Amino acid sequence: MQKDNGILCIIPARGGSKRIPQKNIKNFLGQPMITYPIRSAIDSGIFEEVMVSTDDLEIKAIAEKAGAIVPFLRSARNSDDNASTMDVLREVVEVYKERAREFKYVCCIYPCSPLLTPSKLIEANNLMLLDATEAVIPVLRYGHPIQRALKIQCTGGLEMLLRQNANTKSQDLDAFYHDSGQFYFMKTMIILESNSIWECKAVPLVLSELEAQDIDNEDDWALAELKYLRLKERYE
């Protein structure tokens, strides 16, 4: 059951993906891709509303069938390649405000996040309640120390960027992380007052390699399906 606690879930899903055509609604193990994050958001039970911001009527229909709402279509201004995620979120928040509805928190979930589970959203929500936290960002640890990164030169030769780390043991180097690209949980004021989530006091939610997959090509898609089946097997 959804709670009236001032948390809005926004899933930005415009039409016209170039690298994988119709990526947001392409069949992923029997269901349109976008249905997975919608259901995880609803099943988490933490959101007052789960809405999809889209400019595409087919995405709108699929999103509504999955249980989300699409109370308005995205503006043309925020439907091209130049619009940032923050632009889209700000538009949604401002339209809701015009309709006399305000939320203390916003969770932005990307539509190609089939590995996202309700428990991770609940965990992120709990982190938001900590003092001074303005945002929660799910991250993945780099699989190999970035301090030993290699570069292929224009001549075709191989170069170590930081040669002083050539003989340093991996366990003696600091761990580094990268944005999982799955979702962002933040105070609404961040959307209204900042141009980037990186300008606020964010805390990490560390994911395992099995819990996230960037999907930019067909190989990524196949890996995401394998990970999903493995996760499903683990939790059943």
Short mmCIF file of N, CA, C and O in Angstrom, two decimals, residues 73-179:
data_model
loop_
_atom_site.label_atom_id
_atom_site.label_comp_id
_atom_site.label_asym_id
_atom_site.label_seq_id
_atom_site.Cartn_x
_atom_site.Cartn_y
_atom_site.Cartn_z
N LEU A 73 2.01 14.92 -20.29
CA LEU A 73 3.12 14.57 -21.16
C LEU A 73 4.26 15.57 -20.99
O LEU A 73 4.03 16.73 -20.66
N ARG A 74 5.46 15.10 -21.23
CA ARG A 74 6.63 15.97 -21.13
C ARG A 74 6.59 17.03 -22.23
O ARG A 74 6.14 16.78 -23.35
N SER A 75 7.09 18.20 -21.90
CA SER A 75 7.12 19.29 -22.87
C SER A 75 8.12 19.00 -23.99
O SER A 75 9.06 18.23 -23.82
N ALA A 76 7.92 19.62 -25.14
CA ALA A 76 8.84 19.46 -26.26
C ALA A 76 10.23 19.97 -25.88
O ALA A 76 11.24 19.43 -26.32
N ARG A 77 10.29 20.98 -25.04
CA ARG A 77 11.57 21.56 -24.61
C ARG A 77 12.46 20.54 -23.91
O ARG A 77 13.68 20.56 -24.06
N ASN A 78 11.84 19.63 -23.18
CA ASN A 78 12.60 18.64 -22.42
C ASN A 78 12.52 17.24 -23.03
O ASN A 78 12.73 16.24 -22.34
N SER A 79 12.24 17.17 -24.33
CA SER A 79 12.11 15.88 -25.00
C SER A 79 13.21 15.62 -26.03
O SER A 79 13.13 14.65 -26.78
N ASP A 80 14.23 16.48 -26.06
CA ASP A 80 15.30 16.25 -27.02
C ASP A 80 16.58 15.83 -26.30
O ASP A 80 16.61 15.70 -25.07
N ASP A 81 17.64 15.62 -27.06
CA ASP A 81 18.91 15.12 -26.50
C ASP A 81 19.60 16.13 -25.60
O ASP A 81 20.52 15.77 -24.86
N ASN A 82 19.20 17.39 -25.68
CA ASN A 82 19.87 18.43 -24.90
C ASN A 82 19.33 18.57 -23.49
O ASN A 82 19.95 19.19 -22.64
N ALA A 83 18.17 17.98 -23.22
CA ALA A 83 17.56 18.09 -21.89
C ALA A 83 18.27 17.17 -20.91
O ALA A 83 18.51 16.00 -21.19
N SER A 84 18.60 17.69 -19.75
CA SER A 84 19.25 16.88 -18.71
C SER A 84 18.19 16.23 -17.83
O SER A 84 17.01 16.61 -17.85
N THR A 85 18.62 15.24 -17.06
CA THR A 85 17.70 14.61 -16.11
C THR A 85 17.14 15.64 -15.15
O THR A 85 15.94 15.65 -14.84
N MET A 86 18.00 16.55 -14.68
CA MET A 86 17.55 17.56 -13.73
C MET A 86 16.51 18.49 -14.37
O MET A 86 15.55 18.91 -13.70
N ASP A 87 16.65 18.79 -15.66
CA ASP A 87 15.64 19.59 -16.35
C ASP A 87 14.28 18.90 -16.33
O ASP A 87 13.25 19.54 -16.09
N VAL A 88 14.30 17.60 -16.59
CA VAL A 88 13.06 16.83 -16.62
C VAL A 88 12.42 16.76 -15.23
O VAL A 88 11.21 16.97 -15.08
N LEU A 89 13.23 16.50 -14.23
CA LEU A 89 12.71 16.42 -12.86
C LEU A 89 12.14 17.76 -12.41
O LEU A 89 11.07 17.81 -11.78
N ARG A 90 12.84 18.83 -12.76
CA ARG A 90 12.37 20.16 -12.36
C ARG A 90 11.02 20.47 -13.00
O ARG A 90 10.12 21.03 -12.34
N GLU A 91 10.87 20.09 -14.26
CA GLU A 91 9.59 20.32 -14.93
C GLU A 91 8.46 19.58 -14.21
O GLU A 91 7.39 20.16 -13.97
N VAL A 92 8.69 18.32 -13.86
CA VAL A 92 7.66 17.53 -13.19
C VAL A 92 7.29 18.16 -11.84
O VAL A 92 6.10 18.33 -11.52
N VAL A 93 8.29 18.50 -11.06
CA VAL A 93 8.05 19.09 -9.73
C VAL A 93 7.27 20.40 -9.86
O VAL A 93 6.34 20.66 -9.08
N GLU A 94 7.62 21.22 -10.85
CA GLU A 94 6.96 22.51 -11.01
C GLU A 94 5.52 22.35 -11.47
O GLU A 94 4.63 23.10 -11.03
N VAL A 95 5.26 21.36 -12.35
CA VAL A 95 3.87 21.13 -12.78
C VAL A 95 3.03 20.65 -11.61
O VAL A 95 1.88 21.09 -11.42
N TYR A 96 3.58 19.74 -10.81
CA TYR A 96 2.84 19.29 -9.62
C TYR A 96 2.56 20.46 -8.68
O TYR A 96 1.48 20.57 -8.10
N LYS A 97 3.55 21.34 -8.54
CA LYS A 97 3.38 22.50 -7.66
C LYS A 97 2.27 23.40 -8.16
O LYS A 97 1.47 23.93 -7.37
N GLU A 98 2.18 23.57 -9.47
CA GLU A 98 1.10 24.35 -10.07
C GLU A 98 -0.26 23.73 -9.79
O GLU A 98 -1.27 24.44 -9.74
N ARG A 99 -0.25 22.41 -9.60
CA ARG A 99 -1.49 21.69 -9.30
C ARG A 99 -1.70 21.51 -7.80
O ARG A 99 -2.46 20.65 -7.36
N ALA A 100 -0.99 22.32 -7.03
CA ALA A 100 -1.13 22.35 -5.57
C ALA A 100 -0.69 21.05 -4.90
O ALA A 100 -1.27 20.62 -3.90
N ARG A 101 0.35 20.42 -5.45
CA ARG A 101 0.89 19.21 -4.84
C ARG A 101 2.41 19.36 -4.70
O ARG A 101 3.11 19.67 -5.68
N GLU A 102 2.90 19.18 -3.49
CA GLU A 102 4.33 19.30 -3.23
C GLU A 102 4.82 18.06 -2.48
O GLU A 102 4.08 17.44 -1.71
N PHE A 103 6.08 17.71 -2.73
CA PHE A 103 6.68 16.53 -2.13
C PHE A 103 8.00 16.91 -1.47
O PHE A 103 8.76 17.73 -2.00
N LYS A 104 8.29 16.31 -0.35
CA LYS A 104 9.54 16.60 0.36
C LYS A 104 10.72 15.92 -0.33
O LYS A 104 11.83 16.46 -0.38
N TYR A 105 10.47 14.72 -0.88
CA TYR A 105 11.54 13.95 -1.52
C TYR A 105 11.11 13.50 -2.92
O TYR A 105 9.91 13.32 -3.19
N VAL A 106 12.10 13.30 -3.77
CA VAL A 106 11.88 12.75 -5.10
C VAL A 106 12.88 11.62 -5.33
O VAL A 106 14.05 11.74 -4.98
N CYS A 107 12.40 10.52 -5.91
CA CYS A 107 13.28 9.44 -6.33
C CYS A 107 13.16 9.32 -7.84
O CYS A 107 12.06 9.08 -8.36
N CYS A 108 14.26 9.55 -8.52
CA CYS A 108 14.29 9.41 -9.98
C CYS A 108 14.84 8.03 -10.32
O CYS A 108 15.98 7.70 -9.97
N ILE A 109 14.03 7.21 -10.97
CA ILE A 109 14.45 5.87 -11.37
C ILE A 109 14.52 5.81 -12.89
O ILE A 109 13.54 6.14 -13.58
N TYR A 110 15.65 5.39 -13.42
CA TYR A 110 15.76 5.28 -14.87
C TYR A 110 14.99 4.06 -15.37
O TYR A 110 14.94 3.01 -14.71
N PRO A 111 14.35 4.18 -16.54
CA PRO A 111 13.46 3.12 -17.03
C PRO A 111 14.14 1.80 -17.36
O PRO A 111 13.50 0.76 -17.33
N CYS A 112 15.44 1.84 -17.67
CA CYS A 112 16.16 0.60 -17.98
C CYS A 112 16.90 0.11 -16.74
O CYS A 112 18.14 -0.03 -16.74
N SER A 113 16.13 -0.13 -15.68
CA SER A 113 16.69 -0.61 -14.41
C SER A 113 15.95 -1.88 -13.96
O SER A 113 15.32 -1.90 -12.89
N PRO A 114 16.02 -2.95 -14.76
CA PRO A 114 15.27 -4.16 -14.40
C PRO A 114 15.81 -4.87 -13.17
O PRO A 114 15.11 -5.69 -12.57
N LEU A 115 17.04 -4.57 -12.77
CA LEU A 115 17.66 -5.24 -11.62
C LEU A 115 17.36 -4.55 -10.30
O LEU A 115 17.72 -5.06 -9.25
N LEU A 116 16.71 -3.41 -10.37
CA LEU A 116 16.36 -2.68 -9.14
C LEU A 116 15.30 -3.45 -8.35
O LEU A 116 14.29 -3.88 -8.91
N THR A 117 15.53 -3.61 -7.07
CA THR A 117 14.59 -4.32 -6.21
C THR A 117 13.91 -3.36 -5.23
O THR A 117 14.47 -2.32 -4.88
N PRO A 118 12.70 -3.71 -4.76
CA PRO A 118 12.03 -2.87 -3.77
C PRO A 118 12.87 -2.67 -2.51
O PRO A 118 12.87 -1.58 -1.91
N SER A 119 13.63 -3.70 -2.12
CA SER A 119 14.43 -3.59 -0.89
C SER A 119 15.51 -2.52 -1.00
O SER A 119 15.83 -1.86 -0.01
N LYS A 120 16.08 -2.33 -2.19
CA LYS A 120 17.10 -1.29 -2.37
C LYS A 120 16.48 0.10 -2.27
O LYS A 120 17.10 1.03 -1.75
N LEU A 121 15.27 0.25 -2.76
CA LEU A 121 14.58 1.53 -2.64
C LEU A 121 14.25 1.83 -1.19
O LEU A 121 14.38 2.97 -0.73
N ILE A 122 13.85 0.81 -0.46
CA ILE A 122 13.57 0.99 0.98
C ILE A 122 14.85 1.36 1.72
O ILE A 122 14.85 2.24 2.59
N GLU A 123 15.94 0.70 1.36
CA GLU A 123 17.23 1.00 1.98
C GLU A 123 17.66 2.44 1.70
O GLU A 123 18.16 3.14 2.58
N ALA A 124 17.46 2.88 0.47
CA ALA A 124 17.79 4.25 0.11
C ALA A 124 16.92 5.24 0.87
O ALA A 124 17.40 6.29 1.34
N ASN A 125 15.66 4.92 1.02
CA ASN A 125 14.74 5.77 1.78
C ASN A 125 15.20 5.91 3.23
O ASN A 125 15.17 7.00 3.81
N ASN A 126 15.65 4.81 3.81
CA ASN A 126 16.15 4.86 5.20
C ASN A 126 17.39 5.74 5.32
O ASN A 126 17.56 6.46 6.31
N LEU A 127 18.25 5.69 4.31
CA LEU A 127 19.45 6.54 4.32
C LEU A 127 19.08 8.02 4.21
O LEU A 127 19.76 8.88 4.77
N MET A 128 17.99 8.31 3.51
CA MET A 128 17.56 9.70 3.37
C MET A 128 17.17 10.31 4.70
O MET A 128 17.19 11.53 4.87
N LEU A 129 16.81 9.47 5.65
CA LEU A 129 16.36 9.96 6.95
C LEU A 129 17.51 10.35 7.86
O LEU A 129 17.29 10.92 8.94
N LEU A 130 18.74 10.04 7.46
CA LEU A 130 19.90 10.39 8.27
C LEU A 130 20.12 11.90 8.27
O LEU A 130 19.84 12.59 7.29
N ASP A 131 20.65 12.42 9.36
CA ASP A 131 20.91 13.85 9.47
C ASP A 131 21.86 14.31 8.38
O ASP A 131 22.86 13.65 8.08
N ALA A 132 21.56 15.44 7.78
CA ALA A 132 22.40 16.12 6.79
C ALA A 132 22.41 15.45 5.41
O ALA A 132 23.03 15.96 4.49
N THR A 133 21.72 14.33 5.26
CA THR A 133 21.68 13.69 3.94
C THR A 133 20.73 14.45 3.02
O THR A 133 19.58 14.69 3.36
N GLU A 134 21.24 14.82 1.86
CA GLU A 134 20.41 15.51 0.87
C GLU A 134 20.11 14.64 -0.33
O GLU A 134 19.16 14.91 -1.09
N ALA A 135 20.92 13.59 -0.52
CA ALA A 135 20.69 12.68 -1.64
C ALA A 135 21.36 11.34 -1.36
O ALA A 135 22.32 11.25 -0.60
N VAL A 136 20.81 10.30 -1.99
CA VAL A 136 21.39 8.95 -1.93
C VAL A 136 21.65 8.50 -3.37
O VAL A 136 20.76 8.58 -4.22
N ILE A 137 22.87 8.04 -3.62
CA ILE A 137 23.27 7.62 -4.96
C ILE A 137 23.79 6.19 -4.91
O ILE A 137 24.76 5.91 -4.20
N PRO A 138 23.16 5.25 -5.62
CA PRO A 138 23.66 3.88 -5.66
C PRO A 138 24.93 3.81 -6.52
O PRO A 138 24.97 4.36 -7.62
N VAL A 139 25.95 3.16 -5.99
CA VAL A 139 27.24 3.12 -6.67
C VAL A 139 27.76 1.68 -6.77
O VAL A 139 27.34 0.80 -6.02
N LEU A 140 28.68 1.50 -7.73
CA LEU A 140 29.36 0.21 -7.92
C LEU A 140 30.85 0.42 -7.74
O LEU A 140 31.41 1.43 -8.19
N ARG A 141 31.51 -0.54 -7.12
CA ARG A 141 32.96 -0.46 -6.98
C ARG A 141 33.61 -0.87 -8.30
O ARG A 141 33.17 -1.81 -8.96
N TYR A 142 34.66 -0.14 -8.70
CA TYR A 142 35.40 -0.54 -9.90
C TYR A 142 36.01 -1.91 -9.66
O TYR A 142 36.57 -2.19 -8.60
N GLY A 143 35.91 -2.77 -10.67
CA GLY A 143 36.40 -4.14 -10.53
C GLY A 143 37.91 -4.25 -10.46
O GLY A 143 38.45 -5.24 -9.96
N HIS A 144 38.61 -3.24 -10.96
CA HIS A 144 40.08 -3.24 -10.92
C HIS A 144 40.52 -1.85 -10.47
O HIS A 144 39.86 -0.86 -10.81
N PRO A 145 41.58 -1.72 -9.69
CA PRO A 145 42.02 -0.41 -9.20
C PRO A 145 42.26 0.58 -10.34
O PRO A 145 43.04 0.30 -11.26
N ILE A 146 41.59 1.73 -10.29
CA ILE A 146 41.76 2.71 -11.35
C ILE A 146 43.14 3.36 -11.29
O ILE A 146 43.58 3.99 -12.26
N GLN A 147 43.83 3.20 -10.15
CA GLN A 147 45.19 3.75 -10.03
C GLN A 147 46.18 3.01 -10.93
O GLN A 147 47.32 3.46 -11.10
N ARG A 148 45.75 1.88 -11.49
CA ARG A 148 46.62 1.12 -12.40
C ARG A 148 46.01 1.08 -13.80
O ARG A 148 46.19 0.13 -14.56
N ALA A 149 45.31 2.15 -14.15
CA ALA A 149 44.67 2.25 -15.46
C ALA A 149 45.71 2.33 -16.57
O ALA A 149 46.81 2.88 -16.39
N LEU A 150 45.35 1.77 -17.72
CA LEU A 150 46.22 1.77 -18.89
C LEU A 150 45.59 2.60 -20.01
O LEU A 150 44.36 2.69 -20.11
N LYS A 151 46.43 3.17 -20.84
CA LYS A 151 45.96 3.97 -21.97
C LYS A 151 46.65 3.49 -23.25
O LYS A 151 47.85 3.24 -23.26
N ILE A 152 45.86 3.33 -24.31
CA ILE A 152 46.42 2.99 -25.61
C ILE A 152 46.75 4.31 -26.33
O ILE A 152 45.86 5.12 -26.59
N GLN A 153 48.01 4.52 -26.62
CA GLN A 153 48.46 5.75 -27.25
C GLN A 153 48.08 5.80 -28.73
O GLN A 153 47.70 4.78 -29.33
N CYS A 154 48.16 6.98 -29.30
CA CYS A 154 47.81 7.14 -30.73
C CYS A 154 48.73 6.32 -31.63
O CYS A 154 48.37 5.98 -32.76
N THR A 155 49.90 5.98 -31.13
CA THR A 155 50.84 5.15 -31.90
C THR A 155 50.53 3.66 -31.79
O THR A 155 51.15 2.84 -32.46
N GLY A 156 49.57 3.32 -30.90
CA GLY A 156 49.22 1.92 -30.70
C GLY A 156 49.92 1.31 -29.51
O GLY A 156 49.63 0.17 -29.13
N GLY A 157 50.84 2.04 -28.90
CA GLY A 157 51.54 1.53 -27.73
C GLY A 157 50.69 1.60 -26.48
O GLY A 157 49.64 2.26 -26.44
N LEU A 158 51.13 0.91 -25.42
CA LEU A 158 50.39 0.86 -24.16
C LEU A 158 51.13 1.65 -23.09
O LEU A 158 52.36 1.53 -22.95
N GLU A 159 50.38 2.47 -22.36
CA GLU A 159 50.98 3.32 -21.34
C GLU A 159 50.23 3.19 -20.02
O GLU A 159 49.00 3.18 -20.00
N MET A 160 50.97 3.07 -18.91
CA MET A 160 50.34 3.10 -17.59
C MET A 160 50.28 4.56 -17.15
O MET A 160 51.29 5.27 -17.16
N LEU A 161 49.08 5.00 -16.77
CA LEU A 161 48.90 6.40 -16.44
C LEU A 161 49.65 6.80 -15.18
O LEU A 161 50.19 7.90 -15.09
N LEU A 162 49.66 5.93 -14.17
CA LEU A 162 50.35 6.22 -12.90
C LEU A 162 51.38 5.12 -12.65
O LEU A 162 51.10 4.13 -11.96
N ARG A 163 52.55 5.31 -13.20
CA ARG A 163 53.56 4.26 -13.14
C ARG A 163 54.01 3.94 -11.72
O ARG A 163 54.49 2.84 -11.45
N GLN A 164 53.84 4.89 -10.81
CA GLN A 164 54.27 4.64 -9.44
C GLN A 164 53.46 3.53 -8.77
O GLN A 164 53.85 3.00 -7.73
N ASN A 165 52.32 3.17 -9.38
CA ASN A 165 51.47 2.11 -8.82
C ASN A 165 51.69 0.75 -9.49
O ASN A 165 50.98 -0.21 -9.20
N ALA A 166 52.66 0.67 -10.39
CA ALA A 166 52.87 -0.55 -11.17
C ALA A 166 53.10 -1.77 -10.30
O ALA A 166 52.64 -2.88 -10.62
N ASN A 167 53.81 -1.61 -9.19
CA ASN A 167 54.15 -2.75 -8.33
C ASN A 167 53.40 -2.74 -7.00
O ASN A 167 53.72 -3.51 -6.10
N THR A 168 52.41 -1.87 -6.90
CA THR A 168 51.62 -1.81 -5.67
C THR A 168 50.53 -2.88 -5.69
O THR A 168 49.85 -3.06 -6.70
N LYS A 169 50.40 -3.59 -4.59
CA LYS A 169 49.37 -4.63 -4.50
C LYS A 169 47.97 -4.00 -4.56
O LYS A 169 47.74 -2.93 -3.98
N SER A 170 47.05 -4.68 -5.23
CA SER A 170 45.69 -4.16 -5.38
C SER A 170 45.04 -3.85 -4.04
O SER A 170 44.36 -2.83 -3.88
N GLN A 171 45.28 -4.72 -3.04
CA GLN A 171 44.64 -4.52 -1.74
C GLN A 171 45.19 -3.32 -0.98
O GLN A 171 44.59 -2.88 0.02
N ASP A 172 46.31 -2.77 -1.45
CA ASP A 172 46.90 -1.61 -0.79
C ASP A 172 46.45 -0.30 -1.42
O ASP A 172 46.85 0.78 -0.96
N LEU A 173 45.65 -0.37 -2.46
CA LEU A 173 45.14 0.82 -3.13
C LEU A 173 43.71 1.12 -2.70
O LEU A 173 42.92 0.21 -2.46
N ASP A 174 43.38 2.39 -2.58
CA ASP A 174 42.03 2.78 -2.17
C ASP A 174 41.00 2.31 -3.20
O ASP A 174 41.27 2.29 -4.40
N ALA A 175 39.84 1.94 -2.69
CA ALA A 175 38.74 1.55 -3.58
C ALA A 175 38.06 2.79 -4.13
O ALA A 175 37.90 3.79 -3.43
N PHE A 176 37.66 2.73 -5.39
CA PHE A 176 36.91 3.81 -6.02
C PHE A 176 35.61 3.25 -6.58
O PHE A 176 35.50 2.06 -6.88
N TYR A 177 34.62 4.14 -6.72
CA TYR A 177 33.28 3.73 -7.12
C TYR A 177 32.77 4.60 -8.26
O TYR A 177 33.26 5.71 -8.48
N HIS A 178 31.78 4.09 -8.98
CA HIS A 178 31.14 4.90 -10.02
C HIS A 178 29.63 4.82 -9.89
O HIS A 178 29.08 3.87 -9.32
N ASP A 179 28.97 5.83 -10.40
CA ASP A 179 27.51 5.92 -10.39
C ASP A 179 26.93 4.71 -11.13
O ASP A 179 27.34 4.40 -12.25
#
